[in-house]
């Protein structure tokens, strides 16, 4: 069993990347990742890409192939009048396309840096596209390759790094011509940071919620002292406009599925006066998934917010202007990513772009609906509080599930669930998009999923189960459900549908074994396995035997009358 | 300063710091190849907040030389 955090990385490159390797080791280890690095030959990018079809790395770890290819190294005349730009661009694109077609691993590409200035000045020569345009065309083609393979092919934007750093800090000419390394340490560090962020997502470390302070974070000044007319928040004057722009950045995050919560030491009424009534406040009450506006310790409030939203502390990003509050939360909850806002409010609009605390490999339709789904969750909780009898609650909630085999269109969302689900998860094994596709292609494997909903709304695709034919019996190798969907018997109904489908497919199999593995967070799955009728067995030889059950018996136990089973349209 | 410097070099070369002496050079250490030379340069620049010139880079081939050049640069830029 691989440890959580292990990633196999194959670096295919056409420049001297060795000085980046210590940076990779350091950055990855600082994030709890264990990189197993393999570096391709200096002038063997073509041969290395050609060999990609064979197996790489140990099959149990997430696999990342990094194509670190730069135009600067394809020819000494890069950017000059005699540069064969078209051929160099075609070569890079060819390598990228071959890699995408021939390995199932996650592939990380990069945009190419164009020369700083066109060789002919302002002139167009011979009616032909100049070098700059050809590099732009290459970058667009690479972008399209990434877009066509969501969640599996990632394009890191070197051009954006160069804009951030400026030309002087992008290149280091001292080693370019003599040692084959055009790039500065700053540039390589920036690149490394993004590689580490991708690896974190691949091993399932996903940040889900931003927890925001209010005074001097969402607006300038202190609401309790300055009042609603005195705080700085404006659409046309500074510094109020900086805070408004920062709020826009927060809403950008919300639009792609990040939950927004407030943690402020204030009187709740005063804060909501701003959210409900201030003409330039963009973040409104309905955008919030949770809030703690009171005078309690912020670390305690942060823990309460995580608990209310049913997510781990390691899913939170805490943002505050106060060094004291940041230190307090960092100290009490080291799992939380703590960011202190810059003292200069003018830097707020670019602050989140620089910190990039919420990287994403794929944004699915589910992400766009998630914030609204949490809103429905609040209505559901209030309904639950009003209906005291649990069975009556379940009946009146009108829970339904729509089970079905996973289709190719579901793959991004299914692999995202594998990466995001920590608590109700049979074994915590992460499966990326290519791993899911491999299971779909396997005759001996049933990959099943379900949408779940109720009278308050449709939660979308929130449950996944995988059953393999194994000898005479069956092996349940994955069973997971988003925590938002728990507590209304949908998990039992989904298990039953999964078992029924497996029985229909492999009628001779009667026994099913659940491949349970303990992780730091999946304690609740053990209770579920017992309730669902699985028996714990001692292992033969060196390990835990896991949980087993027989099909007719399990299907009897997991029949759920409160949950409606809908047909797939 | 020299202790910090020798630690940096030892870490890049992957040898115990006790093995790094004034006479350690590209001739005495097999692991001090051209790639590690680059890594030593970058690690020293990072550790001391300095930047070597092309001329210095070609001369940084022994601990004695490194100590001399780094000391000169740190003295010239006391705010670093």
XYZ file of C-alpha atoms in Angstrom:
649
model
C 0.000 0.000 0.000
C 1.476 3.343 -0.954
C 1.610 6.036 1.675
C -0.678 9.028 1.366
C 1.351 11.712 -0.347
C 3.538 9.498 -2.556
C 3.604 10.628 -6.190
C 5.594 9.185 -9.075
C 6.897 11.947 -11.299
C 8.616 11.540 -14.612
C 10.286 14.761 -15.693
C 10.865 14.837 -19.427
C 12.859 17.917 -20.350
C 15.021 19.558 -22.975
C 17.006 21.843 -20.667
C 19.222 21.419 -17.621
C 16.583 20.865 -14.973
C 18.888 19.445 -12.273
C 19.036 22.696 -10.256
C 15.243 22.477 -9.916
C 15.325 19.020 -8.314
C 16.324 20.217 -4.809
C 13.550 22.824 -5.057
C 11.052 20.098 -5.940
C 12.178 17.901 -3.035
C 11.865 20.806 -0.601
C 8.539 22.183 -1.821
C 6.876 18.765 -2.061
C 8.093 17.596 1.346
C 6.957 20.874 2.938
C 3.461 19.958 1.738
C 3.625 16.392 3.050
C 4.229 14.912 -0.388
C 6.788 12.243 -1.211
C 7.988 12.721 -4.766
C 9.622 9.770 -6.504
C 11.453 11.603 -9.280
C 12.673 10.168 -12.517
C 14.429 12.565 -14.854
C 14.666 12.055 -18.585
C 17.823 12.550 -20.620
C 19.015 16.052 -21.471
C 18.734 15.644 -25.223
C 16.399 12.668 -25.172
C 12.986 14.273 -24.796
C 11.880 12.674 -28.050
C 12.979 9.167 -27.045
C 11.548 9.602 -23.548
C 8.165 10.670 -24.865
C 8.234 7.786 -27.354
C 8.744 5.330 -24.485
C 5.741 6.635 -22.543
C 3.410 3.882 -23.645
C 5.210 1.410 -21.405
C 4.412 1.324 -17.721
C 5.944 3.983 -15.590
C 6.299 4.113 -11.848
C 4.687 1.775 -9.377
C 1.075 1.288 -10.302
C -0.212 2.109 -6.821
C 0.880 5.761 -6.740
C -0.627 8.632 -8.692
C 1.524 9.186 -11.738
C 2.497 12.524 -13.180
C 4.386 13.039 -16.414
C 5.869 16.513 -16.692
C 6.895 17.667 -20.149
C 9.195 20.570 -19.312
C 9.960 21.748 -22.831
C 11.270 25.178 -23.741
C 11.734 26.704 -27.183
C 14.913 28.430 -25.994
C 16.788 25.133 -26.127
C 15.602 23.724 -29.441
C 17.902 26.022 -31.348
C 20.712 28.443 -30.560
C 19.089 31.008 -32.832
C 15.960 31.311 -30.646
C 14.362 34.669 -31.351
C 16.833 35.673 -34.081
C 16.238 36.297 -37.783
C 17.336 32.788 -38.742
C 15.286 30.984 -36.072
C 13.218 28.151 -37.499
C 10.395 28.913 -35.171
C 7.765 26.962 -37.041
C 9.716 23.713 -36.822
C 10.466 24.176 -33.117
C 6.794 24.873 -32.321
C 5.667 21.886 -34.379
C 8.125 19.692 -32.512
C 6.848 20.728 -29.078
C 3.240 20.206 -30.119
C 4.048 16.809 -31.600
C 5.686 15.648 -28.347
C 2.761 16.917 -26.289
C 0.173 15.243 -28.515
C 2.072 11.969 -28.518
C 2.327 11.992 -24.726
C -1.385 12.685 -24.303
C -2.276 9.851 -26.665
C 0.106 7.291 -25.200
C -0.019 7.432 -21.428
C -2.879 7.376 -18.982
C -0.942 9.380 -16.387
C -1.682 12.986 -15.531
C 0.326 15.113 -17.956
C 1.661 18.552 -17.123
C 2.489 20.758 -20.104
C 3.715 24.339 -20.153
C 3.118 27.283 -22.409
C 6.185 28.392 -24.371
C 7.834 31.761 -23.844
C 7.965 33.876 -26.994
C 11.056 36.024 -27.641
C 10.876 39.381 -25.863
C 10.753 41.424 -29.059
C 9.885 40.653 -32.683
C 12.958 40.459 -34.867
C 11.528 42.807 -37.526
C 10.379 45.536 -35.176
C 6.873 46.758 -36.034
C 7.050 45.432 -39.580
C 5.236 42.477 -41.086
C 7.531 40.743 -43.522
C 6.403 38.869 -46.594
C 2.816 38.658 -45.339
C 3.858 35.894 -42.924
C 3.147 35.461 -39.232
C 6.127 36.444 -37.131
C 7.767 34.404 -34.368
C 5.576 35.897 -31.669
C 2.378 34.864 -33.429
C 3.657 31.373 -34.079
C 4.471 30.879 -30.416
C 1.021 32.215 -29.537
C -0.473 29.660 -31.929
C 1.528 26.886 -30.252
C 0.300 27.982 -26.838
C -3.285 28.028 -28.048
C -2.875 24.499 -29.454
C -1.441 23.321 -26.118
C -4.321 24.986 -24.281
C -6.805 23.169 -26.514
C -5.085 19.885 -25.725
C -5.606 20.567 -22.021
C -9.197 21.653 -22.519
C -9.967 18.462 -24.446
C -8.630 16.320 -21.586
C -10.009 17.886 -18.392
C -8.479 16.639 -15.177
C -5.759 14.708 -16.995
C -3.801 17.238 -19.017
C -2.800 20.434 -17.217
C -1.178 23.426 -18.892
C 1.042 25.505 -16.604
C 1.338 29.014 -17.914
C 5.017 29.925 -18.145
C 4.045 33.128 -19.941
C 2.137 34.195 -16.822
C 5.160 33.396 -14.609
C 7.277 35.605 -16.865
C 4.735 38.419 -16.505
C 4.786 38.062 -12.727
C 8.572 38.000 -12.540
C 9.591 40.250 -15.410
C 12.173 39.380 -18.061
C 15.206 39.967 -15.818
C 13.981 37.507 -13.191
C 12.677 34.943 -15.679
C 16.010 34.164 -17.312
C 19.484 33.664 -15.876
C 21.832 34.085 -18.805
C 24.878 33.022 -16.807
C 24.029 29.349 -17.378
C 21.928 29.538 -20.541
C 24.654 29.381 -23.172
C 27.191 27.378 -21.183
C 25.053 24.883 -19.283
C 21.722 24.617 -21.060
C 19.689 26.280 -18.307
C 17.941 29.444 -19.531
C 15.768 29.983 -16.434
C 16.353 31.717 -13.128
C 15.889 30.043 -9.773
C 12.894 32.335 -9.170
C 11.254 31.044 -12.321
C 11.957 27.416 -11.465
C 10.638 27.987 -7.932
C 7.387 29.409 -9.320
C 7.041 26.414 -11.653
C 7.794 24.008 -8.798
C 5.066 25.570 -6.667
C 2.455 24.777 -9.313
C 3.771 21.241 -9.805
C 3.405 20.679 -6.052
C -0.117 22.120 -6.092
C -1.101 19.645 -8.823
C 0.448 16.752 -6.891
C -1.508 17.783 -3.786
C -4.741 17.571 -5.730
C -3.729 14.187 -7.150
C -3.257 12.698 -3.680
C -6.536 14.139 -2.468
C -5.536 17.256 -0.603
C -8.249 19.627 -1.724
C -9.046 22.954 -0.077
C -12.805 23.455 -0.022
C -13.722 26.490 2.035
C -12.440 30.037 2.562
C -13.013 31.448 6.048
C -12.893 35.238 6.035
C -12.427 37.925 8.584
C -14.570 41.063 7.995
C -13.023 44.313 9.337
C -10.033 45.372 7.204
C -10.418 42.217 5.120
C -13.800 42.508 3.365
C -13.931 46.247 3.926
C -11.642 48.940 5.265
C -12.176 50.056 8.836
C -14.098 48.580 11.749
C -17.872 48.284 11.436
C -18.377 48.462 15.215
C -16.634 51.833 15.353
C -17.016 53.389 11.910
C -20.596 52.276 11.247
C -22.095 51.270 7.890
C -21.508 54.752 6.431
C -17.952 54.989 7.720
C -16.356 51.748 6.519
C -14.322 51.879 3.292
C -16.115 49.924 0.581
C -16.725 51.605 -2.734
C -16.985 51.105 -6.475
C -15.078 54.245 -7.429
C -12.749 55.445 -4.693
C -9.736 53.952 -2.975
C -9.113 52.162 -0.714
C -12.791 51.072 -0.728
C -12.502 49.840 -4.321
C -9.601 47.528 -3.396
C -11.793 45.768 -0.866
C -14.648 45.519 -3.355
C -12.274 43.990 -5.911
C -11.093 41.505 -3.269
C -14.743 40.547 -2.682
C -15.061 39.909 -6.419
C -12.107 37.502 -6.220
C -13.859 35.658 -3.383
C -17.018 35.357 -5.493
C -14.880 33.985 -8.355
C -13.841 31.198 -5.997
C -17.448 30.596 -4.979
C -18.461 30.348 -8.642
C -16.196 27.340 -8.989
C -17.359 25.533 -5.896
C -15.329 26.975 -3.019
C -17.492 27.512 0.059
C -17.427 30.951 1.654
C -17.642 31.374 5.433
C -17.183 34.326 7.781
C -15.274 34.327 11.054
C -15.404 37.773 12.607
C -15.210 39.262 16.074
C -18.156 41.628 15.863
C -21.816 41.927 16.695
C -23.598 39.692 14.206
C -26.287 42.295 13.508
C -23.762 44.929 12.453
C -21.924 42.623 10.056
C -25.159 41.547 8.415
C -26.241 45.148 8.156
C -23.291 45.560 5.761
C -23.932 42.287 3.914
C -27.660 42.955 3.534
C -27.678 46.690 2.966
C -24.343 48.247 1.990
C -24.691 49.375 -1.646
C -21.158 48.286 -2.597
C -20.883 45.061 -0.646
C -20.789 42.204 -3.188
C -20.684 39.303 -0.723
C -24.226 38.853 0.519
C -25.830 36.671 3.165
C -26.978 34.137 0.552
C -23.370 33.538 -0.556
C -22.348 32.199 2.842
C -22.192 28.512 3.666
C -21.557 29.215 7.372
C -20.571 32.032 9.711
C -19.382 32.695 13.238
C -19.768 36.362 14.063
C -19.269 36.666 17.813
C -16.573 37.443 20.361
C -15.284 33.902 20.785
C -11.784 32.627 20.119
C -11.326 32.449 16.339
C -9.647 29.040 16.472
C -12.760 27.669 18.205
C -14.968 29.353 15.584
C -12.917 27.863 12.750
C -13.301 24.385 14.242
C -17.066 24.940 14.566
C -17.314 26.037 10.926
C -15.485 22.902 9.735
C -17.764 20.785 11.858
C -20.942 22.535 10.645
C -19.918 22.063 7.018
C -18.822 18.489 7.682
C -15.366 18.998 6.187
C -11.902 18.540 7.637
C -9.793 21.380 9.019
C -7.281 20.623 6.270
C -9.939 21.758 3.771
C -9.997 25.301 5.154
C -8.176 28.477 4.145
C -8.348 31.195 6.816
C -7.831 34.810 5.712
C -7.421 37.639 8.212
C -5.568 40.964 8.380
C -4.548 40.461 12.009
C -1.170 38.841 12.647
C -2.396 37.851 16.097
C -5.506 36.040 14.834
C -3.477 34.365 12.075
C -0.943 33.126 14.607
C -3.693 31.912 16.940
C -5.384 29.837 14.207
C -2.061 28.582 12.820
C -1.071 27.493 16.297
C -4.346 25.813 17.305
C -5.207 24.328 13.893
C -1.988 23.624 11.974
C -3.990 21.813 9.269
C -5.675 25.078 8.249
C -3.914 27.122 5.567
C -3.619 30.589 7.118
C -3.086 33.664 4.931
C -2.584 37.138 6.293
C -3.769 39.878 3.948
C -1.168 42.456 2.826
C -1.001 45.618 4.938
C -1.220 47.673 1.738
C -4.862 47.341 0.636
C -3.799 48.135 -2.925
C -2.265 44.692 -3.100
C -5.517 42.944 -2.120
C -6.814 42.491 -5.696
C -3.731 40.463 -6.706
C -3.256 38.793 -3.306
C -5.349 35.693 -4.065
C -3.791 35.257 -7.497
C -0.326 35.273 -5.966
C -1.205 32.901 -3.139
C -3.435 30.669 -5.301
C -4.779 28.785 -2.260
C -7.443 26.957 -4.280
C -5.850 25.201 -7.240
C -8.156 22.913 -9.219
C -7.543 20.228 -11.813
C -11.057 20.239 -13.141
C -14.093 22.370 -12.444
C -17.208 20.298 -12.909
C -20.862 21.230 -13.159
C -21.092 19.989 -9.574
C -18.611 22.648 -8.433
C -20.759 25.362 -9.890
C -23.794 24.041 -8.000
C -22.041 23.294 -4.731
C -22.523 26.625 -3.018
C -26.254 26.527 -3.749
C -26.350 22.945 -2.487
C -25.005 24.080 0.883
C -27.738 26.697 0.972
C -30.271 23.894 0.501
C -28.444 22.063 3.277
C -29.246 24.876 5.678
C -32.953 24.675 4.777
C -32.780 20.900 5.284
C -31.231 21.278 8.748
C -33.937 23.724 9.770
C -36.562 21.289 8.512
C -34.915 18.499 10.501
C -35.024 20.633 13.644
C -38.718 21.283 13.080
C -39.604 17.599 12.555
C -38.608 15.814 15.731
C -39.362 12.195 14.786
C -36.438 10.873 12.739
C -38.520 8.491 10.637
C -41.068 11.175 9.915
C -38.200 13.469 8.918
C -36.823 10.874 6.530
C -40.247 10.228 5.015
C -41.099 13.861 4.562
C -37.644 14.735 3.257
C -38.488 12.790 0.090
C -34.967 11.485 -0.497
C -34.354 9.865 -3.861
C -31.368 8.356 -5.599
C -30.765 7.850 -9.294
C -28.249 4.994 -9.616
C -26.484 4.194 -12.857
C -23.298 2.872 -14.397
C -20.641 5.534 -14.729
C -20.601 6.960 -18.277
C -17.591 8.626 -19.936
C -19.169 12.037 -19.325
C -19.197 11.343 -15.552
C -15.445 10.649 -15.356
C -14.236 14.134 -14.286
C -16.806 14.303 -11.472
C -16.187 10.694 -10.377
C -12.422 11.165 -10.161
C -13.025 14.431 -8.319
C -15.124 12.532 -5.734
C -12.271 10.051 -5.323
C -9.987 12.994 -4.602
C -12.308 15.021 -2.375
C -14.049 12.404 -0.237
C -12.224 11.731 3.016
C -14.744 10.619 5.613
C -17.327 8.318 4.057
C -14.759 6.458 1.991
C -14.108 2.697 2.123
C -10.345 2.925 1.708
C -9.225 6.419 0.702
C -7.606 5.181 -2.513
C -7.407 8.139 -4.899
C -8.235 7.502 -8.516
C -7.573 10.080 -11.178
C -9.488 10.402 -14.441
C -7.258 7.933 -16.266
C -7.613 5.332 -13.486
C -11.408 5.654 -13.673
C -11.290 5.257 -17.459
C -9.189 2.117 -17.079
C -11.792 0.620 -14.740
C -14.585 1.541 -17.163
C -12.783 -0.326 -19.930
C -12.381 -3.462 -17.791
C -15.029 -6.175 -18.312
C -14.460 -7.504 -14.823
C -15.254 -4.218 -13.157
C -18.544 -2.499 -12.327
C -18.197 1.255 -11.802
C -21.421 2.624 -10.388
C -22.596 6.008 -9.240
C -25.711 7.840 -8.120
C -27.239 11.281 -8.052
C -28.951 12.010 -4.744
C -31.617 14.559 -3.993
C -34.667 15.427 -1.928
C -37.483 17.961 -1.767
C -34.949 20.743 -1.161
C -32.800 20.108 -4.169
C -30.639 17.892 -6.326
C -27.190 17.243 -4.843
C -25.969 15.821 -8.152
C -23.513 12.961 -8.502
C -22.348 12.345 -4.929
C -21.916 8.555 -4.616
C -19.528 6.095 -6.257
C -19.099 2.340 -5.846
C -16.759 -0.087 -7.594
C -17.202 -3.882 -7.612
C -14.789 -6.340 -9.215
C -15.371 -9.952 -10.123
C -12.815 -11.735 -7.968
C -12.443 -15.510 -8.127
C -15.839 -17.011 -7.256
C -16.974 -13.921 -5.427
C -17.019 -10.167 -5.627
C -14.718 -7.470 -4.326
C -16.059 -4.044 -3.433
C -12.996 -1.871 -4.013
C -14.542 1.572 -3.626
C -17.578 2.917 -1.829
C -17.841 6.589 -1.088
C -20.381 9.328 -0.718
C -20.180 13.047 -0.175
C -20.958 13.816 3.469
C -23.703 16.213 2.459
C -25.733 13.250 1.258
C -25.410 11.194 4.437
C -27.863 10.780 7.283
C -30.991 10.004 5.284
C -30.324 6.377 4.332
C -29.238 7.149 0.770
C -25.950 5.304 1.431
C -27.835 2.092 2.248
C -30.103 2.454 -0.770
C -27.112 3.072 -3.003
C -25.299 0.004 -1.649
C -28.373 -2.062 -2.403
C -28.584 -0.818 -5.975
C -24.870 -1.505 -6.451
C -25.262 -5.055 -5.133
C -28.352 -5.666 -7.298
C -26.450 -4.533 -10.375
C -23.475 -6.741 -9.472
C -25.774 -9.706 -8.940
C -27.484 -9.137 -12.259
C -24.098 -9.055 -13.952
C -22.415 -11.965 -12.160
C -25.320 -14.123 -10.964
C -23.165 -16.970 -9.670
C -21.333 -14.824 -7.139
C -22.765 -14.848 -3.652
C -20.023 -13.546 -1.408
C -18.696 -9.994 -1.466
C -15.618 -8.726 0.289
C -15.159 -5.025 1.057
C -11.623 -3.754 0.612
C -11.670 -1.569 3.720
C -8.469 0.283 4.646
C -8.279 2.640 7.605
C -7.195 6.229 6.906
C -6.844 9.176 9.273
C -10.405 10.264 8.559
C -12.651 7.402 7.456
C -13.759 6.065 10.849
C -17.446 6.481 9.973
C -17.253 3.862 7.235
C -16.636 1.090 9.807
C -19.915 1.856 11.550
C -21.632 1.845 8.177
C -20.170 -1.543 7.208
C -21.529 -3.035 10.437
C -24.958 -1.454 10.003
C -25.031 -2.627 6.401
C -24.521 -6.234 7.509
C -20.862 -6.848 6.660
C -18.943 -9.088 9.072
C -15.398 -8.363 10.093
C -13.110 -11.321 9.489
C -9.643 -12.068 10.737
C -7.170 -12.225 7.908
C -5.276 -15.249 6.809
C -1.551 -14.684 6.852
C -0.306 -11.171 7.083
C -3.220 -8.864 7.154
C -6.671 -7.826 8.036
C -9.268 -9.989 6.324
C -11.535 -6.988 5.923
C -15.312 -7.162 5.799
C -17.412 -9.790 4.040
C -21.080 -10.398 3.439
C -23.409 -12.523 1.309
C -25.533 -10.888 -1.312
C -29.109 -11.960 -0.501
C -28.547 -11.211 3.166
C -27.001 -7.795 2.555
C -29.751 -6.837 0.145
C -32.332 -7.716 2.751
C -30.679 -5.554 5.380
C -30.161 -2.549 3.132
C -33.658 -2.283 1.727
C -34.733 1.302 2.471
C -38.371 2.285 2.257
C -37.718 5.990 2.830
C -35.587 6.352 -0.281
C -37.141 6.457 -3.721
C -35.086 4.786 -6.476
C -35.408 6.776 -9.672
C -34.724 5.396 -13.111
C -32.071 7.071 -15.180
C -33.727 9.102 -17.914
C 29.881 32.371 8.137
C 32.312 29.729 6.964
C 30.425 27.087 8.910
C 27.169 28.050 7.178
C 28.983 28.054 3.848
C 30.488 24.602 4.375
C 27.086 23.253 5.417
C 25.604 24.529 2.158
C 28.346 22.908 0.077
C 28.205 19.636 2.036
C 24.455 19.402 1.556
C 24.677 19.935 -2.195
C 27.539 17.443 -2.552
C 25.810 14.957 -0.267
C 28.834 14.478 1.986
C 29.292 14.946 5.766
C 30.188 18.545 6.643
C 33.262 17.264 8.513
C 34.611 16.127 5.179
C 34.545 19.688 3.816
C 37.867 21.462 4.462
C 39.664 24.473 3.054
C 41.397 22.237 0.544
C 38.180 20.601 -0.730
C 37.872 21.377 -4.426
C 36.562 20.098 -7.730
C 39.773 18.049 -7.927
C 39.349 16.329 -4.550
C 35.591 15.655 -4.676
C 34.323 13.396 -7.432
C 30.743 14.448 -6.729
C 31.602 18.114 -7.446
C 30.746 17.915 -11.130
C 29.444 20.677 -13.398
C 25.791 20.126 -12.406
C 26.597 20.198 -8.686
C 28.734 23.271 -9.353
C 25.617 25.039 -10.578
C 23.646 23.847 -7.565
C 26.388 25.090 -5.228
C 26.237 28.525 -6.873
C 22.450 28.729 -6.528
C 22.479 27.418 -2.955
C 25.125 29.943 -1.886
C 23.308 32.813 -3.604
C 20.129 31.804 -1.823
C 21.788 31.324 1.586
C 23.747 34.591 1.582
C 21.483 36.792 -0.558
C 24.264 37.488 -3.057
C 24.777 37.112 -6.802
C 28.014 35.897 -8.362
C 29.422 37.386 -11.546
C 30.450 35.231 -14.511
C 34.069 35.679 -13.557
C 33.463 34.605 -9.954
C 31.512 31.545 -11.054
C 34.482 30.220 -12.995
C 36.769 30.807 -10.003
C 34.514 29.134 -7.356
C 36.182 25.739 -7.661
C 37.434 25.210 -4.096
C 36.262 25.900 -0.552
C 39.162 28.314 -0.055
C 38.101 30.351 -3.107
C 34.421 30.219 -2.149
C 35.187 31.455 1.364
C 37.275 34.303 0.027
C 34.770 35.432 -2.602
C 31.677 35.087 -0.417
C 33.376 36.986 2.429
C 34.204 39.813 0.012
C 30.652 40.013 -1.307
C 29.017 39.914 2.103
C 31.373 42.675 3.287
C 30.465 44.829 0.278
C 26.737 44.369 0.905
C 26.412 44.535 4.683
C 22.634 45.008 4.481
C 22.393 41.511 3.029
